[in-house]
Coordinates of C-alpha atoms and ligand atoms in Angstrom, one line a residue:
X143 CA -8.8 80.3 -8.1
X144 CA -10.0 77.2 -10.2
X145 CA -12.8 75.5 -9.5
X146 CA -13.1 72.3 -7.2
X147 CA -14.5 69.0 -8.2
X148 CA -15.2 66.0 -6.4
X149 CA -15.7 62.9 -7.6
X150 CA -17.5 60.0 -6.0
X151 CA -15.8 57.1 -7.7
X152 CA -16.6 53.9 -7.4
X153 CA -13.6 51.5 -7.2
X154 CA -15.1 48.6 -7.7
X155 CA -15.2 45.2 -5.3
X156 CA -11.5 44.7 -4.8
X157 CA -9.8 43.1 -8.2
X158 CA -7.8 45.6 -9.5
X159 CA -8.7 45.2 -13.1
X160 CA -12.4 46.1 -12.1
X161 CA -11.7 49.4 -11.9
X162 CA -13.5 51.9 -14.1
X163 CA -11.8 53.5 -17.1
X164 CA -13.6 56.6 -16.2
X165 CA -12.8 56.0 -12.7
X166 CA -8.8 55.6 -13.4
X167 CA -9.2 58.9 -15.2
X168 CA -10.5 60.7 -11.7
X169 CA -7.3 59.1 -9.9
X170 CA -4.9 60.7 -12.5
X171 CA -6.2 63.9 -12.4
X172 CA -6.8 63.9 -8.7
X173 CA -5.2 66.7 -6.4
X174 CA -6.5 65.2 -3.6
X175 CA -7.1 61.0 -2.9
X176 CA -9.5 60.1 -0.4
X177 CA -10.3 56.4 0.2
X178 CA -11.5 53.7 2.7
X179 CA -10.5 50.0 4.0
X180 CA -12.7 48.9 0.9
X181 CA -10.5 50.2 -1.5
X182 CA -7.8 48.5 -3.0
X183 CA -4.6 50.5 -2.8
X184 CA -2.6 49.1 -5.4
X185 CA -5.1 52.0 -7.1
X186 CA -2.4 54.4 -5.3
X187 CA 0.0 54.2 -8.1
X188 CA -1.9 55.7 -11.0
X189 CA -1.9 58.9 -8.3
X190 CA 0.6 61.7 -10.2
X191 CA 3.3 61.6 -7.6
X192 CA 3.4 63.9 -4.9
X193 CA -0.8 63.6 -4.5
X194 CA -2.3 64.2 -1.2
X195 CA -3.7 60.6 -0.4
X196 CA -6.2 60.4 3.0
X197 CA -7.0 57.2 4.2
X198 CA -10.5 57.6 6.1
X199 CA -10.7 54.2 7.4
X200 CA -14.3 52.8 8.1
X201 CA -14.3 49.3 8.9
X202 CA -17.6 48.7 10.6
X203 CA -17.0 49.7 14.3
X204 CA -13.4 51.2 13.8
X205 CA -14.3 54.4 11.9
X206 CA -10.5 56.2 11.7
X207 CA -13.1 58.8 10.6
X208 CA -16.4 59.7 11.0
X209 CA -18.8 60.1 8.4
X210 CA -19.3 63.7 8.9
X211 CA -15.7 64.0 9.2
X212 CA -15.4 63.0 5.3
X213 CA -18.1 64.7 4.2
X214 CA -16.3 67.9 5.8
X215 CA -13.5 67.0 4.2
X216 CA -14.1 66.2 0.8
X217 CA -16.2 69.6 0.8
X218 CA -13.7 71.5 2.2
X219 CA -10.8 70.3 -0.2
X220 CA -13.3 70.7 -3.3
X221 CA -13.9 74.5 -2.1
X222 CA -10.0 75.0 -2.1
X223 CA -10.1 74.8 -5.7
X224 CA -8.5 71.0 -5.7
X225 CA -9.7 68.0 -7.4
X226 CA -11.3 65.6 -5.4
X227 CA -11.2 61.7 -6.1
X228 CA -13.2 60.0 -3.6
X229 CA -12.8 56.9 -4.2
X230 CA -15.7 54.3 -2.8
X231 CA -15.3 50.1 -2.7
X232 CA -18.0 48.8 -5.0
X233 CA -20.2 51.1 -6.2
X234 CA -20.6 54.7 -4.7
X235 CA -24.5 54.9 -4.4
X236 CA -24.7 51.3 -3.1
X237 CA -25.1 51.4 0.6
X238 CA -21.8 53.4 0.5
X239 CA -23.2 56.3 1.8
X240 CA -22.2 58.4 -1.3
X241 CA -26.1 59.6 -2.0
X242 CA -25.0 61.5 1.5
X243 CA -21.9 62.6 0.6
X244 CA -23.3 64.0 -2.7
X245 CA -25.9 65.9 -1.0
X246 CA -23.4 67.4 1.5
X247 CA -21.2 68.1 -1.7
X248 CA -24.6 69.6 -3.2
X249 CA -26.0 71.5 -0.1
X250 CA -22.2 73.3 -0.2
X251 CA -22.5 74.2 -3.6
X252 CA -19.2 72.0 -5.1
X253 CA -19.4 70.6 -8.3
X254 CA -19.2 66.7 -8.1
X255 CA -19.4 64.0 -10.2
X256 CA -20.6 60.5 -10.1
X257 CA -18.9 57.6 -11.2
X258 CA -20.3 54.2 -10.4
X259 CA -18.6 51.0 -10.0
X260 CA -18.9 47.1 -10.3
X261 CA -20.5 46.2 -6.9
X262 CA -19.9 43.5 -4.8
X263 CA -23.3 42.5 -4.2
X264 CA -23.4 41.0 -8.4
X265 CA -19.5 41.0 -9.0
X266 CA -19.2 39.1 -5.2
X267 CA -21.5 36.5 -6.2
X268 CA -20.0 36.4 -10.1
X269 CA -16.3 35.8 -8.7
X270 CA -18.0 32.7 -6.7
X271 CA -19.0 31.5 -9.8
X272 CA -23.0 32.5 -9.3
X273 CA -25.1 34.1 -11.3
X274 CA -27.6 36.4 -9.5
X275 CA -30.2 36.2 -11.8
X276 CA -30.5 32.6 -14.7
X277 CA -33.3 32.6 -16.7
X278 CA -34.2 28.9 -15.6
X279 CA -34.3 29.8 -11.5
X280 CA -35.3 33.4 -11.0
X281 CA -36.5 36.5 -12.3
X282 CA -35.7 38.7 -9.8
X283 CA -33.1 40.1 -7.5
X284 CA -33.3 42.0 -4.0
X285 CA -30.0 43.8 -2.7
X286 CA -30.5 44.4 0.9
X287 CA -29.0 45.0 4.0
X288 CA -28.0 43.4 7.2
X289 CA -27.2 46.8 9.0
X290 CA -28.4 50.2 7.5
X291 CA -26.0 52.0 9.9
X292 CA -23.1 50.3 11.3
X293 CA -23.7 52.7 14.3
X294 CA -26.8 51.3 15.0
X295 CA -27.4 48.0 17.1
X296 CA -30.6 46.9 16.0
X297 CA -31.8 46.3 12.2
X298 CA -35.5 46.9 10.7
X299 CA -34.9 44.7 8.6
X300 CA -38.3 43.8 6.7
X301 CA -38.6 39.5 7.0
X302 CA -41.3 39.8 5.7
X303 CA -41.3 41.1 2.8
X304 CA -37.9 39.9 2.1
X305 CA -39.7 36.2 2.6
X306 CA -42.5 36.4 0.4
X307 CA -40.5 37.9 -2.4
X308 CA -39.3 35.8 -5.3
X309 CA -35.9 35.1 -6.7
X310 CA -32.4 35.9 -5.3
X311 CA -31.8 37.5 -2.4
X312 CA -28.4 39.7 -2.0
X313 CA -27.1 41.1 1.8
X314 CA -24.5 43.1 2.0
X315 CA -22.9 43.6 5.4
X316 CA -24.6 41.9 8.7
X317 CA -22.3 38.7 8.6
X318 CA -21.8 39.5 12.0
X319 CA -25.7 38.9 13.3
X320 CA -26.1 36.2 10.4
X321 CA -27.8 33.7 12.9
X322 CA -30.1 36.5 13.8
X323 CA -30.9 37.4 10.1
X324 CA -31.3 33.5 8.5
X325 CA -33.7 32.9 11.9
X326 CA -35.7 36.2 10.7
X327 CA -36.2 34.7 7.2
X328 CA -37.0 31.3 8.1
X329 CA -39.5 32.7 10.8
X330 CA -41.1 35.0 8.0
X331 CA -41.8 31.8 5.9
X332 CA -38.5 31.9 3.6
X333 CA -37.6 27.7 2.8
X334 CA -35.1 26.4 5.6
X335 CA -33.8 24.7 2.5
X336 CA -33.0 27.9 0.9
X337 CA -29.4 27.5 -0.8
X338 CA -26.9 30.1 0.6
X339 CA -23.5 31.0 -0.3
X340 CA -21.2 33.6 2.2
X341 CA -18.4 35.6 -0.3
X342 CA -15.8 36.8 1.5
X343 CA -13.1 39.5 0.2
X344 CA -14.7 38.5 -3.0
X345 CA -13.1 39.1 -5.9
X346 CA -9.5 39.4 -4.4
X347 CA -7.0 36.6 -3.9
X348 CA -8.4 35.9 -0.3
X349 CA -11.9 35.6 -1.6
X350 CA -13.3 32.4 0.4
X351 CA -16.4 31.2 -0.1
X352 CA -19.4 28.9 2.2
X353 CA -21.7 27.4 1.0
X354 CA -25.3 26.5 3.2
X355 CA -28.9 26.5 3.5
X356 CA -31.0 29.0 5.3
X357 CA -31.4 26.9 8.4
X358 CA -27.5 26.0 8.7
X359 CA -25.3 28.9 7.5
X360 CA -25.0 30.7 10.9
X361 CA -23.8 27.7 12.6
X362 CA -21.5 26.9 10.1
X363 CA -20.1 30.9 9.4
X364 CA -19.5 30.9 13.3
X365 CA -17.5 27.2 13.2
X366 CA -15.9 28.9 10.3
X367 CA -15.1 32.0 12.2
X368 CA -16.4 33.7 8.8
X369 CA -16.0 37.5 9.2
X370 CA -16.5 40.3 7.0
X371 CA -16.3 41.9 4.0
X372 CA -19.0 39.0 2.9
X373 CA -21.9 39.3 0.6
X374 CA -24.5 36.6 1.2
X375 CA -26.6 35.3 -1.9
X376 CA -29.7 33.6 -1.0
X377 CA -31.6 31.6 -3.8
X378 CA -31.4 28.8 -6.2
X379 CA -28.6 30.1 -7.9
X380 CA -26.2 29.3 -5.7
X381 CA -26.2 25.1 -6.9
X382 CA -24.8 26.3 -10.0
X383 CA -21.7 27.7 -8.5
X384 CA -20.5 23.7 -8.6
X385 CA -20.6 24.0 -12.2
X386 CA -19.3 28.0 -12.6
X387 CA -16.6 28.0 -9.9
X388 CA -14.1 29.6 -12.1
X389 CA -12.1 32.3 -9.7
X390 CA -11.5 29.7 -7.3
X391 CA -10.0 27.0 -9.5
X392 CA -7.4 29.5 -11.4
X393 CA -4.1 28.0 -11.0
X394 CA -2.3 29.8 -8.3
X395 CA -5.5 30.6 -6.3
X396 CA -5.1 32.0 -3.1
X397 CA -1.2 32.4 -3.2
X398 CA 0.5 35.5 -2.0
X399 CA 3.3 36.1 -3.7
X400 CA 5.1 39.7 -3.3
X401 CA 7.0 41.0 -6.3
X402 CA 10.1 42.6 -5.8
X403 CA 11.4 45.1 -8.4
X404 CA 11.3 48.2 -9.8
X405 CA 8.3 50.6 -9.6
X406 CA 8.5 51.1 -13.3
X407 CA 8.8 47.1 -13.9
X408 CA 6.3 45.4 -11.4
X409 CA 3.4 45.4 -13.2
X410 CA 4.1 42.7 -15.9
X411 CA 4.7 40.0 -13.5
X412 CA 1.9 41.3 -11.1
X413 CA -0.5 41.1 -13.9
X414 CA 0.4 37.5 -15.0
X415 CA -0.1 36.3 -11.5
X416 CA -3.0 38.3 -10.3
X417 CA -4.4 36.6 -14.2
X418 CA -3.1 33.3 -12.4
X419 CA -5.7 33.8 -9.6
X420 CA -2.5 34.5 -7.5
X421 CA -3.0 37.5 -4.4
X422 CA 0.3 39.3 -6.1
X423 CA 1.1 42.4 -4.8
X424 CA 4.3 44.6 -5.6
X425 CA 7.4 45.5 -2.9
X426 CA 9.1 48.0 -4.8
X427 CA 12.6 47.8 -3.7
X428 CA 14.5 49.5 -6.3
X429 CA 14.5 52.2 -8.5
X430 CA 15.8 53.1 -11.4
X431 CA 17.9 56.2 -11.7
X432 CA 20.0 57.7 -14.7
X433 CA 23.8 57.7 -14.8
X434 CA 25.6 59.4 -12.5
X435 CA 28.1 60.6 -14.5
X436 CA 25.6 62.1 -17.4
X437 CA 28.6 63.8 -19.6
X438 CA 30.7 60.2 -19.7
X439 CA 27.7 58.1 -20.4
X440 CA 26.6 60.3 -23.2
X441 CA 29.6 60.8 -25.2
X442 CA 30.1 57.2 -25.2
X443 CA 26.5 56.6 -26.5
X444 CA 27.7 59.3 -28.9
X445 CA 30.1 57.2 -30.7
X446 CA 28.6 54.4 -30.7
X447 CA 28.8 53.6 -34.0
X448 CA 32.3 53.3 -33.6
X449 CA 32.4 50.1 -32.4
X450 CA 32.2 46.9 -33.6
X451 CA 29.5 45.8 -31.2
X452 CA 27.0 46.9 -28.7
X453 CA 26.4 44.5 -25.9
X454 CA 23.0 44.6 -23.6
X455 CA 22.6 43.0 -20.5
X456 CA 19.4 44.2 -19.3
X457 CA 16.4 45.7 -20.9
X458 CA 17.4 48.7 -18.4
X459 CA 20.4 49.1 -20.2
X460 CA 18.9 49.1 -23.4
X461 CA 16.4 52.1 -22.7
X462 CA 19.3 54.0 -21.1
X463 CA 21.0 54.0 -23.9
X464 CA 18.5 55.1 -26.8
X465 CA 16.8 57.6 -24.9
X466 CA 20.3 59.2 -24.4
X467 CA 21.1 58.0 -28.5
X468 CA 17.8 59.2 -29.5
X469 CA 18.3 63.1 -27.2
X470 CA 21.8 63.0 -29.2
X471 CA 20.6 61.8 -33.1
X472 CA 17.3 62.1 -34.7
X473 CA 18.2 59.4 -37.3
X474 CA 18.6 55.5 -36.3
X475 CA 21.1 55.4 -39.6
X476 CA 23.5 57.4 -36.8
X477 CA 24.2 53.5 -35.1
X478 CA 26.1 52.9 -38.3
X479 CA 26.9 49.4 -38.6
X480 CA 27.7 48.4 -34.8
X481 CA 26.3 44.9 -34.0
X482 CA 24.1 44.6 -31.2
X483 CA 24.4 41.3 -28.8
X484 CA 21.8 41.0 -25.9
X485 CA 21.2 39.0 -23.0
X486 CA 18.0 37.1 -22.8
X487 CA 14.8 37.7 -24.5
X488 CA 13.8 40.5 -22.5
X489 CA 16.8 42.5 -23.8
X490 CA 16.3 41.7 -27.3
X491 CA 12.2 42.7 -26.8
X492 CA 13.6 46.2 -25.5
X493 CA 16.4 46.4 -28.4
X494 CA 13.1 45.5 -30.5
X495 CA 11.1 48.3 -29.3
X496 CA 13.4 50.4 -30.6
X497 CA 13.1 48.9 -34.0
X498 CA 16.5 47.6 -33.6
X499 CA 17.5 44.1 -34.8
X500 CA 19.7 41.5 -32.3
X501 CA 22.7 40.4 -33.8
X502 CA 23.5 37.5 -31.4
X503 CA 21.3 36.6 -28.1
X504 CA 23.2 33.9 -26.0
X505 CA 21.2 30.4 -25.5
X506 CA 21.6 31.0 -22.0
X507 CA 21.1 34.0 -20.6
X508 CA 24.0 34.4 -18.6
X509 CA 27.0 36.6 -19.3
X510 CA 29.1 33.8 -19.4
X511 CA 27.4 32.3 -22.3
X512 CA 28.0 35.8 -24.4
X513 CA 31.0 35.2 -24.8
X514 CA 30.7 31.7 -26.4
X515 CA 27.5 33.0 -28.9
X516 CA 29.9 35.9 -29.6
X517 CA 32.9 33.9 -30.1
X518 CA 30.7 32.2 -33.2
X519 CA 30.3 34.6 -34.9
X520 CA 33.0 36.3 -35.2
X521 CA 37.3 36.2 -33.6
X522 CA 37.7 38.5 -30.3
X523 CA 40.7 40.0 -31.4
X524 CA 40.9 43.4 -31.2
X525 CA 37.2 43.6 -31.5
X526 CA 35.6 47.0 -30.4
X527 CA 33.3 46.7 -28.0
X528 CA 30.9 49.0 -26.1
X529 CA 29.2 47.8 -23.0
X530 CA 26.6 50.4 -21.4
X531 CA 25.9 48.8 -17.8
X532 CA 24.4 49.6 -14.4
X533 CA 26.5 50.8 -11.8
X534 CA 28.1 48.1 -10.0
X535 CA 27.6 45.4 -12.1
X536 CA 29.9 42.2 -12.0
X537 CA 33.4 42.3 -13.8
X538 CA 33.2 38.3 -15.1
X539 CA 32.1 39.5 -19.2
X540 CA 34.3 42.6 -19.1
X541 CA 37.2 41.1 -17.9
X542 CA 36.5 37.7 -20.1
X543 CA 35.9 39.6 -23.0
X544 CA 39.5 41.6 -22.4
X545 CA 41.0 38.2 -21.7
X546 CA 40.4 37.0 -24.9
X547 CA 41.7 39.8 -26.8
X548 CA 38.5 42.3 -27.2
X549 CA 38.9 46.4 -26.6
X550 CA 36.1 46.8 -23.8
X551 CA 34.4 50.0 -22.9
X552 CA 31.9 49.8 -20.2
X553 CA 30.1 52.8 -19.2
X554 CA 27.4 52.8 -16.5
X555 CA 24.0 53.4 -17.8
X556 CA 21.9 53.5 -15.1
X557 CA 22.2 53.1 -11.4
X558 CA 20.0 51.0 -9.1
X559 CA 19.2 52.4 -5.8
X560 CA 16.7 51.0 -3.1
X561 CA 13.4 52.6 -3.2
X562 CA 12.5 54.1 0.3
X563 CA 8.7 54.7 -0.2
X564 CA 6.3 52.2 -0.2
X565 CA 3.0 54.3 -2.2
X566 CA 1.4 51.1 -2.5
X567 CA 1.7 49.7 0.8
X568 CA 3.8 46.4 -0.4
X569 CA 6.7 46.6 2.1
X570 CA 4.5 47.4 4.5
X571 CA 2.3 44.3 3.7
X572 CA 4.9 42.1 3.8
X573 CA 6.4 43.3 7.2
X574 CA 2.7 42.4 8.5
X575 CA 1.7 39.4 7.0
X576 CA 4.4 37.9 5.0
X577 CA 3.7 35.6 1.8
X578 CA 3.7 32.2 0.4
X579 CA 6.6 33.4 -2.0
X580 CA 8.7 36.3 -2.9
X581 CA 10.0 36.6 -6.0
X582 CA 13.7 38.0 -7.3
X583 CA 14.3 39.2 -11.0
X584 CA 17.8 40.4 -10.4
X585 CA 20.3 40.6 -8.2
X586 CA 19.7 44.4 -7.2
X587 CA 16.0 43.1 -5.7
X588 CA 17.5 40.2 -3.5
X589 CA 20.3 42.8 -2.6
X590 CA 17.6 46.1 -1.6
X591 CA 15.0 43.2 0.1
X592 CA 18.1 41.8 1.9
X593 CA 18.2 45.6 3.0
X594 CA 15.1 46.3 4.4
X595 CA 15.7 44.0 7.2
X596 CA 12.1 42.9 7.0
X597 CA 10.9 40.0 9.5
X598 CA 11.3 36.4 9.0
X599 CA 8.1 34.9 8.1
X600 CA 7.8 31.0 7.9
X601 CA 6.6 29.0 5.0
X602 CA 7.9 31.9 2.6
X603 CA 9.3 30.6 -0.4
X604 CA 12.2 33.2 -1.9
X605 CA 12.0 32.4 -6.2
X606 CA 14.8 33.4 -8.4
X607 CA 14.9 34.8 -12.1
X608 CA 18.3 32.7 -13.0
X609 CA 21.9 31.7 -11.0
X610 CA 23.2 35.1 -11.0
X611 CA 20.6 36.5 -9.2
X612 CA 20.1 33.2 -6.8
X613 CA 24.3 33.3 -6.3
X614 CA 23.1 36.8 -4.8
X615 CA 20.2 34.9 -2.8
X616 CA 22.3 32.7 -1.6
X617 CA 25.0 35.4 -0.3
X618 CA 22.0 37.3 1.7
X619 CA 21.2 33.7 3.1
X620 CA 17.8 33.3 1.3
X621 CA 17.2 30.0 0.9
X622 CA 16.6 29.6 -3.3
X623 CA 13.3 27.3 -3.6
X624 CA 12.8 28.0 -7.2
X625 CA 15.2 29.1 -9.8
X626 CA 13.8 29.8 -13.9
X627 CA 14.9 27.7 -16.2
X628 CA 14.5 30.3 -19.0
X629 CA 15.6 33.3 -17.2
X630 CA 12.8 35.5 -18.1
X631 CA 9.4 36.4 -16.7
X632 CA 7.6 33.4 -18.8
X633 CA 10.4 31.8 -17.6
X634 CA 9.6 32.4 -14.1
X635 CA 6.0 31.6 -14.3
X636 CA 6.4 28.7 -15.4
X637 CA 8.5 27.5 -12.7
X638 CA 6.0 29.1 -10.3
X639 CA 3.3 26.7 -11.4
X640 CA 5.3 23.8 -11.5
X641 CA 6.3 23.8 -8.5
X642 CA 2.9 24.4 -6.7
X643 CA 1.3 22.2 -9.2
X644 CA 3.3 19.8 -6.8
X645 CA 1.9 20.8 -3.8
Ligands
SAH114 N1 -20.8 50.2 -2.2 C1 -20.3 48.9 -1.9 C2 -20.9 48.3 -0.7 C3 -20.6 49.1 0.5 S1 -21.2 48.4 2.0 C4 -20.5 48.0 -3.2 O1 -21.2 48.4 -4.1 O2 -20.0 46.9 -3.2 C5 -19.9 47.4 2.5 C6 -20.3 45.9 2.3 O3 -20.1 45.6 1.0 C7 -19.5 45.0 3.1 O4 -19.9 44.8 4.4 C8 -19.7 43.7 2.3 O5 -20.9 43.2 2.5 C9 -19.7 44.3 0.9 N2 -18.4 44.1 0.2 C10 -17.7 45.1 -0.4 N3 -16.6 44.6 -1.0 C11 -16.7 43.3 -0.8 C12 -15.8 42.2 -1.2 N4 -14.7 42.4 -1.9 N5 -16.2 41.0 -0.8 C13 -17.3 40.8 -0.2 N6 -18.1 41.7 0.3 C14 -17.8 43.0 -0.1

């Protein structure tokens, strides 16, 4: 039997991009996932598939497991033999409880690793635009905090010492008996004056920030109704957060906007927004799956070079067809000297990729407007053309192209089918809280979102790549609030900012 490991990873305070390297590593070679309500589970998909993922809950109060429970099972899976990815908000040995689950994993004799994280006691602060320690305020820094154990009622917190220590001052939990805690301070001798910022889901699209003193930041978390996950920084510190704010005043700040598309394809536009400051999360709702008729698609990709041109409508299309030309030929120079025409810029990158030069790419990146680019270069007439497509796709360039004259062959590439499972939690997301906006990069995505039959939400805006896709939109009965200009993704950013840049 191989032997176990566990790792204690810490996943870091909630943005995605402040996960480890190291601690991306233990999720790809993990056997076995286990994680809490800290955790952010867009970290799900760099899981191989197939992965046993346990969620073990622990929000203060509403354990879904108990401690001992975890520590049980992480032990027991790590003596099976499996790799164990435990994966911790923040930093594992920071009031995590992972010094615990280390000695458990110790005491049992697994082998276990520790991999620390960004916490949210400095990164919290940080995303507030705070800086725990400045050389003109403090030279110090205390982490403590407001409730050892969540299971106990009463805290031993030392006022005291806490008081009569310099520099900045960082709680993590106890939000929730704040009045109690600022009181204790203030009692002990700490400056009613004291500046005092609350950071809640920092570092995340929903991060919200207060800002008190010592003698006025109970009252005004409870107006507030300010809950938890908060850090609390106490100190000087905190006035320079009207210079630093930087998190806060990115562009599309506090905006949830769901991505629909592809599992393979979501992270571009998810990463440009979530850069944006924008709460983007992905609601995979198609999938990409290879021809269904193998043999036909094949042989056609197989003569290729046959015809006179090669026409790409989707960058889909375009890896369909040279991972099937390059399983056939080992030589590019096997194309022969079949001109290549693709629609919009993100077809041409993809054509690109595969050191490919575009013949022709239409102004507009409609399949109407092929024809015209097409039509300049060269007469339709008996022109030979090959045109690899997904299954189902509209008849208007085919049938155009045949009007005119042209010898069409259209072979289906690649088929779109609607993703059923939802490893990251997006459809699931959506169905519960809805979004500002939700996004549509082709027609397939409004089609399979039309599908899922999720609630209506108001205030959601539905955005659209280009008029193809919003003609689709419109059919389902989404209301089109956006449409790209430039049908790309730049394309649709761009439209995304203008439009609450007029909000
Ligand atoms: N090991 C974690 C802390 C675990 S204790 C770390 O290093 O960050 C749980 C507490 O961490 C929460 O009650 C809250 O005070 C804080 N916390 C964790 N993530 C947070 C976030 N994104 N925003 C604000 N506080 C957070």
């Amino acid at each position: 039997m191989p032997e176990g490991i566990c790792f204690l990873v810490g996943a870091g305070p909630g943005d995605p991009l402040l996960l480890t390297l190291k601690g991306r590593d233990c999720i790809e070679r993990a056997d076995v996932l286990v994680y809490d309500y800290l955790c952010n589970p867009a970290f799900l998909r760099y899981a191989r598939s197939g992965v046993d993922k346990i969620y073990v809950g622990k929000k203060a109060g509403s354990h879904t497991m108990r401690q001992e429970e975890i520590n049980e099972l992480i032990v027991s899976k790590t003596l099976e033999g499996k790799t164990v990815t435990r994966l911790k908000g923040g930093d594992p040995f920071l009031f995590g409880r992972g010094g615990e689950e280390a000695e458990m994993l110790q005491a049992a004799g697994c082998r276990f690793e520790i991999v620390p994280g960004v916490t949210s006691a400095i990164a919290g602060p940080a995303y507030a635009g705070i800086p725990v320690t400045h050389r003109a305020h403090n030279t110090m820094l205390t982490i403590f905090t407001g409730h050892e154990d969540p299971n106990k009622a009463e805290t031993s917190i030392d006022y005291k010492a806490l008081a009569s220590m310099p520099g900045t001052k960082v709680m993590l939990m106890g939000i929730d008996r704040l009045a109690t805690i600022t009181a204790g301070l203030q009692d002990a001798g700490m400056k009613a004056e004291t500046p005092v910022a609350l950071v809640r889901w920092a570092t995340t699209a929903q991060q919200e920030t207060l800002v008190g003193t010592l003698a006025d930041i109970a009252a005004k978390a409870a107006d507030a109704s300010f809950k938890a996950p908060a850090v609390a920084v106490f100190g000087d510190v905190v006035n320079l957060r009207h210079k630093l704010n930087w998190f806060e005043s990115l562009p599309l700040f506090g905006k949830r906007i769901a991505v629909t598309r592809t599992r393979q394809q979501a992270g571009e536009l998810v990463g440009r927004l979530r850069e944006l400051g924008a709460d983007a999360f992905e609601m995979p709702t198609i999938r990409i799956e290879p021809a269904p008729n193998k043999r036909e698609f094949y042989e056609s990709v197989a003569y290729a070079h046959g015809y006179d041109w090669l026409i790409f409508t989707s960058p889909n299309g375009v890896d369909a067809f040279f991972t099937a030309f390059f399983e056939i030929y080992r030589d590019a120079r096997d194309l022969g000297a079949v001109r290549i025409a693709a629609i919009g810029p993100a077809t041409s990158a993809r054509v690109h990729f595969y050191r490919f030069q575009v013949d022709v790419q239409p102004e507009k990146y409609v399949a109407e407007e092929i024809i015209a680019a097409l039509q300049k270069e060269t007469s339709l007439d008996n022109l030979k053309i090959l045109l690899p497509r997904a299954e189902g796709a509209r008849d208007v360039l085919p049938n155009e192209l045949t009007r005119l004259g042209a010898i069409i062959d259209e072979v289906v590439a690649y088929r779109t089918v609607p993703e059923t499972s939802d490893e990251t939690g997006g459809i699931e997301r959506y169905r519960s809280e809805g979004a500002d906006m939700v996004t549509f990069t082709s027609s397939s995505t409004a089609e399979n979102f039309h599908a899922l039959d999720l609630p209506p939400h108001a205030g959601v805006s539905f955005a659209s790549i280009g008029p193809v896709t919003s003609q689709t939109m419109r059919q389902f009965k989404m209301p089109v609030c956006i449409e790209a200009k430039v049908h790309d993704i730049p394309g649709l950013i761009a439209e995304i900012l203008e439009f609450y840049s007029k909000k």
